């Protein structure tokens, strides 16, 4: 417990124990859907096809988690706030230049998760990425991964430790940087095993995934691949853009969202299925 620092976070989407369990299982399943090629033990050189079954299941997993997280705990005003923020984040992403990683997809997501809690951050990550994909015709096999990883970003912002003032802004900016790099690396990991004949200028030899190769060898190939193609350029610009937005706009948006949260949020406990008092 950090003494002297009041906790201004609210749980706009309260999480019951069952919701937490479903969230944990779904996150584990999502992580396995990303890393399974690295853990695959097959004869070296065996062809590995894209995980069509996983691709079909992942949207179902995300939908189940969203349904579970929001079941019985979503006030109408919170639902309206979720809709407004999803639309704003989707528009913000759509109008971001997108060139060389200049996009603001994580700014509002991180601030919202910070103010309204991990459950709200998770839901906003899913809904806003889905809405922006519809707006930009960006629907494809990558979308479930984008939704899940963005949901983790929003949830993580709600789990950050207490802080106020400048320290809170520094904390959120640092988190925006880490989130930008992790998002890029995980999205690369979702497609890298199925890209053939990867050759990067300035690097000798292929950087493609080798089915059945030792884990460390494939990790090394992937690390070099993502560093040369994404981390050093696109992800760095995304990190700078979102961290700068947090520093410049963060204090004002935090204040506005906290004011809105006080008016819109019904703070309480999650209603468990049975055993509640008959007070209504």
Short mmCIF file of C-alpha atoms in Angstrom, two decimals, residues 9-224:
data_model
loop_
_atom_site.label_atom_id
_atom_site.label_comp_id
_atom_site.label_asym_id
_atom_site.label_seq_id
_atom_site.Cartn_x
_atom_site.Cartn_y
_atom_site.Cartn_z
CA UNK A 9 -9.30 4.86 -9.72
CA UNK A 10 -12.83 3.51 -9.98
CA UNK A 11 -14.00 0.11 -11.12
CA UNK A 12 -16.48 1.13 -13.80
CA UNK A 13 -16.71 -2.52 -14.84
CA UNK A 14 -16.43 -4.50 -11.61
CA UNK A 15 -14.86 -7.92 -11.96
CA UNK A 16 -16.22 -10.84 -10.04
CA UNK A 17 -14.09 -13.82 -9.19
CA UNK A 18 -15.67 -15.74 -12.05
CA UNK A 19 -14.92 -12.88 -14.46
CA UNK A 20 -11.32 -12.81 -13.29
CA UNK A 21 -11.05 -16.56 -13.81
CA UNK A 22 -12.49 -16.33 -17.33
CA UNK A 23 -10.25 -13.37 -18.09
CA UNK A 24 -7.20 -15.25 -16.89
CA UNK A 25 -8.04 -18.37 -18.88
CA UNK A 26 -8.80 -16.38 -22.02
CA UNK A 27 -5.56 -14.41 -21.68
CA UNK A 28 -3.61 -17.64 -21.28
CA UNK A 29 -5.36 -19.12 -24.32
CA UNK A 30 -4.64 -15.94 -26.32
CA UNK A 31 -0.99 -16.06 -25.32
CA UNK A 32 -0.76 -19.69 -26.37
CA UNK A 33 -2.30 -18.78 -29.72
CA UNK A 34 0.60 -16.38 -30.21
CA UNK A 35 3.51 -18.52 -29.04
CA UNK A 36 2.47 -22.03 -30.04
CA UNK A 37 4.71 -22.18 -33.15
CA UNK A 38 7.73 -21.63 -30.91
CA UNK A 39 6.71 -24.55 -28.72
CA UNK A 40 5.89 -26.89 -31.59
CA UNK A 41 7.98 -30.06 -31.71
CA UNK A 42 7.99 -31.42 -35.27
CA UNK A 43 10.75 -32.69 -37.57
CA UNK A 44 12.79 -29.72 -38.76
CA UNK A 45 11.57 -28.43 -42.10
CA UNK A 46 8.00 -29.64 -41.67
CA UNK A 47 5.47 -27.28 -43.19
CA UNK A 48 3.34 -25.47 -40.63
CA UNK A 49 0.04 -24.01 -41.82
CA UNK A 50 -1.66 -20.99 -40.29
CA UNK A 51 -3.83 -21.89 -37.28
CA UNK A 52 -7.20 -21.58 -38.95
CA UNK A 53 -8.91 -23.20 -35.99
CA UNK A 54 -7.27 -20.75 -33.60
CA UNK A 55 -8.18 -17.86 -35.86
CA UNK A 56 -11.79 -19.01 -35.75
CA UNK A 57 -11.74 -19.53 -31.99
CA UNK A 58 -10.01 -16.32 -30.96
CA UNK A 59 -12.97 -13.99 -31.75
CA UNK A 60 -15.19 -16.40 -29.83
CA UNK A 61 -12.82 -16.26 -26.86
CA UNK A 62 -12.79 -12.45 -26.95
CA UNK A 63 -16.59 -12.33 -27.21
CA UNK A 64 -17.02 -14.74 -24.29
CA UNK A 65 -14.69 -12.68 -22.12
CA UNK A 66 -16.48 -9.45 -23.01
CA UNK A 67 -19.84 -11.02 -22.21
CA UNK A 68 -18.53 -12.36 -18.92
CA UNK A 69 -16.79 -9.14 -17.89
CA UNK A 70 -19.83 -7.00 -18.57
CA UNK A 71 -22.44 -9.41 -17.23
CA UNK A 72 -24.56 -7.83 -14.51
CA UNK A 73 -22.02 -5.13 -13.70
CA UNK A 74 -22.39 -2.61 -16.50
CA UNK A 75 -24.44 0.41 -15.59
CA UNK A 76 -26.25 2.13 -18.46
CA UNK A 77 -24.17 5.29 -17.95
CA UNK A 78 -20.96 3.25 -18.04
CA UNK A 79 -22.19 1.55 -21.21
CA UNK A 80 -22.79 4.97 -22.75
CA UNK A 81 -19.31 6.07 -21.68
CA UNK A 82 -17.83 2.92 -23.20
CA UNK A 83 -19.63 3.63 -26.46
CA UNK A 84 -18.49 7.24 -26.60
CA UNK A 85 -14.86 6.41 -25.79
CA UNK A 86 -14.86 3.52 -28.27
CA UNK A 87 -16.10 5.84 -30.99
CA UNK A 88 -13.60 8.57 -30.10
CA UNK A 89 -10.70 6.11 -30.01
CA UNK A 90 -11.80 4.56 -33.30
CA UNK A 91 -11.97 7.98 -34.96
CA UNK A 92 -8.65 8.99 -33.42
CA UNK A 93 -7.03 5.87 -34.83
CA UNK A 94 -8.66 6.37 -38.20
CA UNK A 95 -7.47 9.97 -38.57
CA UNK A 96 -3.98 9.30 -37.25
CA UNK A 97 -1.54 9.52 -40.15
CA UNK A 98 -0.34 5.97 -39.49
CA UNK A 99 2.87 6.77 -41.31
CA UNK A 100 5.90 5.20 -39.70
CA UNK A 101 3.92 4.39 -36.56
CA UNK A 102 2.46 7.84 -35.91
CA UNK A 103 -0.86 6.83 -34.40
CA UNK A 104 -2.65 7.54 -31.15
CA UNK A 105 -4.46 4.27 -30.62
CA UNK A 106 -3.11 3.74 -27.10
CA UNK A 107 -3.39 7.24 -25.65
CA UNK A 108 -7.10 7.26 -24.79
CA UNK A 109 -7.04 3.54 -24.06
CA UNK A 110 -4.34 3.94 -21.41
CA UNK A 111 -5.89 7.02 -19.82
CA UNK A 112 -9.33 5.36 -19.73
CA UNK A 113 -7.99 2.14 -18.24
CA UNK A 114 -6.16 4.18 -15.63
CA UNK A 115 -9.26 6.13 -14.58
CA UNK A 116 -11.99 3.54 -15.04
CA UNK A 117 -10.22 0.34 -14.06
CA UNK A 118 -8.87 -2.82 -15.68
CA UNK A 119 -12.27 -4.26 -16.61
CA UNK A 120 -13.23 -1.12 -18.48
CA UNK A 121 -9.79 -0.94 -20.10
CA UNK A 122 -10.11 -4.51 -21.34
CA UNK A 123 -13.58 -3.86 -22.78
CA UNK A 124 -12.50 -0.59 -24.40
CA UNK A 125 -9.48 -2.24 -26.01
CA UNK A 126 -11.74 -4.79 -27.70
CA UNK A 127 -14.56 -2.47 -28.73
CA UNK A 128 -12.47 0.46 -29.95
CA UNK A 129 -10.16 -1.70 -32.09
CA UNK A 130 -13.16 -3.48 -33.56
CA UNK A 131 -14.90 -0.19 -34.33
CA UNK A 132 -11.79 1.32 -35.90
CA UNK A 133 -11.29 -1.79 -38.04
CA UNK A 134 -14.81 -1.39 -39.39
CA UNK A 135 -14.20 2.30 -40.10
CA UNK A 136 -10.92 1.72 -41.90
CA UNK A 137 -11.81 -1.56 -43.65
CA UNK A 138 -9.14 -3.16 -41.51
CA UNK A 139 -10.99 -6.38 -40.79
CA UNK A 140 -8.81 -9.43 -41.33
CA UNK A 141 -7.26 -12.40 -39.55
CA UNK A 142 -5.08 -9.98 -37.59
CA UNK A 143 -8.08 -8.22 -35.98
CA UNK A 144 -8.73 -10.70 -33.13
CA UNK A 145 -5.07 -10.44 -32.16
CA UNK A 146 -5.22 -6.64 -32.27
CA UNK A 147 -8.34 -6.63 -30.12
CA UNK A 148 -6.92 -9.02 -27.54
CA UNK A 149 -3.53 -7.33 -27.25
CA UNK A 150 -5.13 -3.87 -27.05
CA UNK A 151 -7.46 -5.21 -24.37
CA UNK A 152 -4.39 -6.30 -22.40
CA UNK A 153 -2.95 -2.78 -22.81
CA UNK A 154 -6.13 -1.19 -21.44
CA UNK A 155 -6.34 -3.71 -18.61
CA UNK A 156 -2.69 -3.20 -17.70
CA UNK A 157 -3.20 0.55 -17.41
CA UNK A 158 -5.88 -0.10 -14.83
CA UNK A 159 -3.51 -2.27 -12.82
CA UNK A 160 -0.71 0.29 -12.55
CA UNK A 161 0.19 1.35 -9.00
CA UNK A 162 -1.13 4.49 -7.33
CA UNK A 163 0.48 7.80 -8.22
CA UNK A 164 -0.56 11.41 -8.50
CA UNK A 165 0.52 14.54 -10.33
CA UNK A 166 3.69 14.45 -12.38
CA UNK A 167 4.64 11.01 -11.11
CA UNK A 168 1.40 9.61 -12.52
CA UNK A 169 2.08 11.20 -15.91
CA UNK A 170 5.61 9.79 -15.95
CA UNK A 171 4.22 6.38 -15.01
CA UNK A 172 1.62 6.47 -17.80
CA UNK A 173 4.11 7.74 -20.38
CA UNK A 174 6.55 4.95 -19.50
CA UNK A 175 3.72 2.44 -19.74
CA UNK A 176 2.75 3.83 -23.16
CA UNK A 177 6.30 3.21 -24.37
CA UNK A 178 6.36 -0.36 -23.05
CA UNK A 179 2.88 -1.05 -24.46
CA UNK A 180 3.86 0.22 -27.91
CA UNK A 181 6.85 -2.10 -28.12
CA UNK A 182 4.99 -5.11 -26.71
CA UNK A 183 2.07 -4.56 -29.08
CA UNK A 184 4.41 -4.45 -32.05
CA UNK A 185 6.34 -7.54 -30.98
CA UNK A 186 3.23 -9.61 -30.27
CA UNK A 187 1.55 -8.58 -33.52
CA UNK A 188 4.71 -9.54 -35.38
CA UNK A 189 4.71 -12.87 -33.58
CA UNK A 190 1.15 -13.56 -34.76
CA UNK A 191 2.21 -13.51 -38.42
CA UNK A 192 5.97 -14.18 -38.48
CA UNK A 193 5.79 -18.02 -38.38
CA UNK A 194 3.80 -18.02 -41.64
CA UNK A 195 5.91 -15.57 -43.64
CA UNK A 196 8.25 -17.41 -45.97
CA UNK A 197 11.62 -16.36 -47.28
CA UNK A 198 12.13 -13.40 -44.95
CA UNK A 199 15.26 -11.48 -45.88
CA UNK A 200 16.00 -8.09 -44.37
CA UNK A 201 18.45 -5.64 -46.00
CA UNK A 202 21.57 -5.37 -43.88
CA UNK A 203 21.22 -8.86 -42.47
CA UNK A 204 22.71 -11.94 -44.03
CA UNK A 205 20.55 -15.03 -44.24
CA UNK A 206 16.87 -15.66 -43.77
CA UNK A 207 14.97 -14.76 -40.64
CA UNK A 208 12.01 -17.04 -41.27
CA UNK A 209 10.54 -19.32 -38.66
CA UNK A 210 11.99 -22.85 -38.81
CA UNK A 211 9.46 -25.47 -37.63
CA UNK A 212 11.02 -27.88 -35.20
CA UNK A 213 14.13 -25.79 -34.60
CA UNK A 214 15.23 -25.26 -30.98
CA UNK A 215 13.26 -22.61 -29.10
CA UNK A 216 16.25 -20.32 -28.58
CA UNK A 217 17.13 -20.44 -32.28
CA UNK A 218 13.64 -19.39 -33.33
CA UNK A 219 13.53 -16.75 -30.61
CA UNK A 220 16.80 -15.35 -31.91
CA UNK A 221 15.48 -15.27 -35.48
CA UNK A 222 12.28 -13.58 -34.35
CA UNK A 223 14.12 -11.10 -32.15
CA UNK A 224 16.35 -9.99 -35.02
#
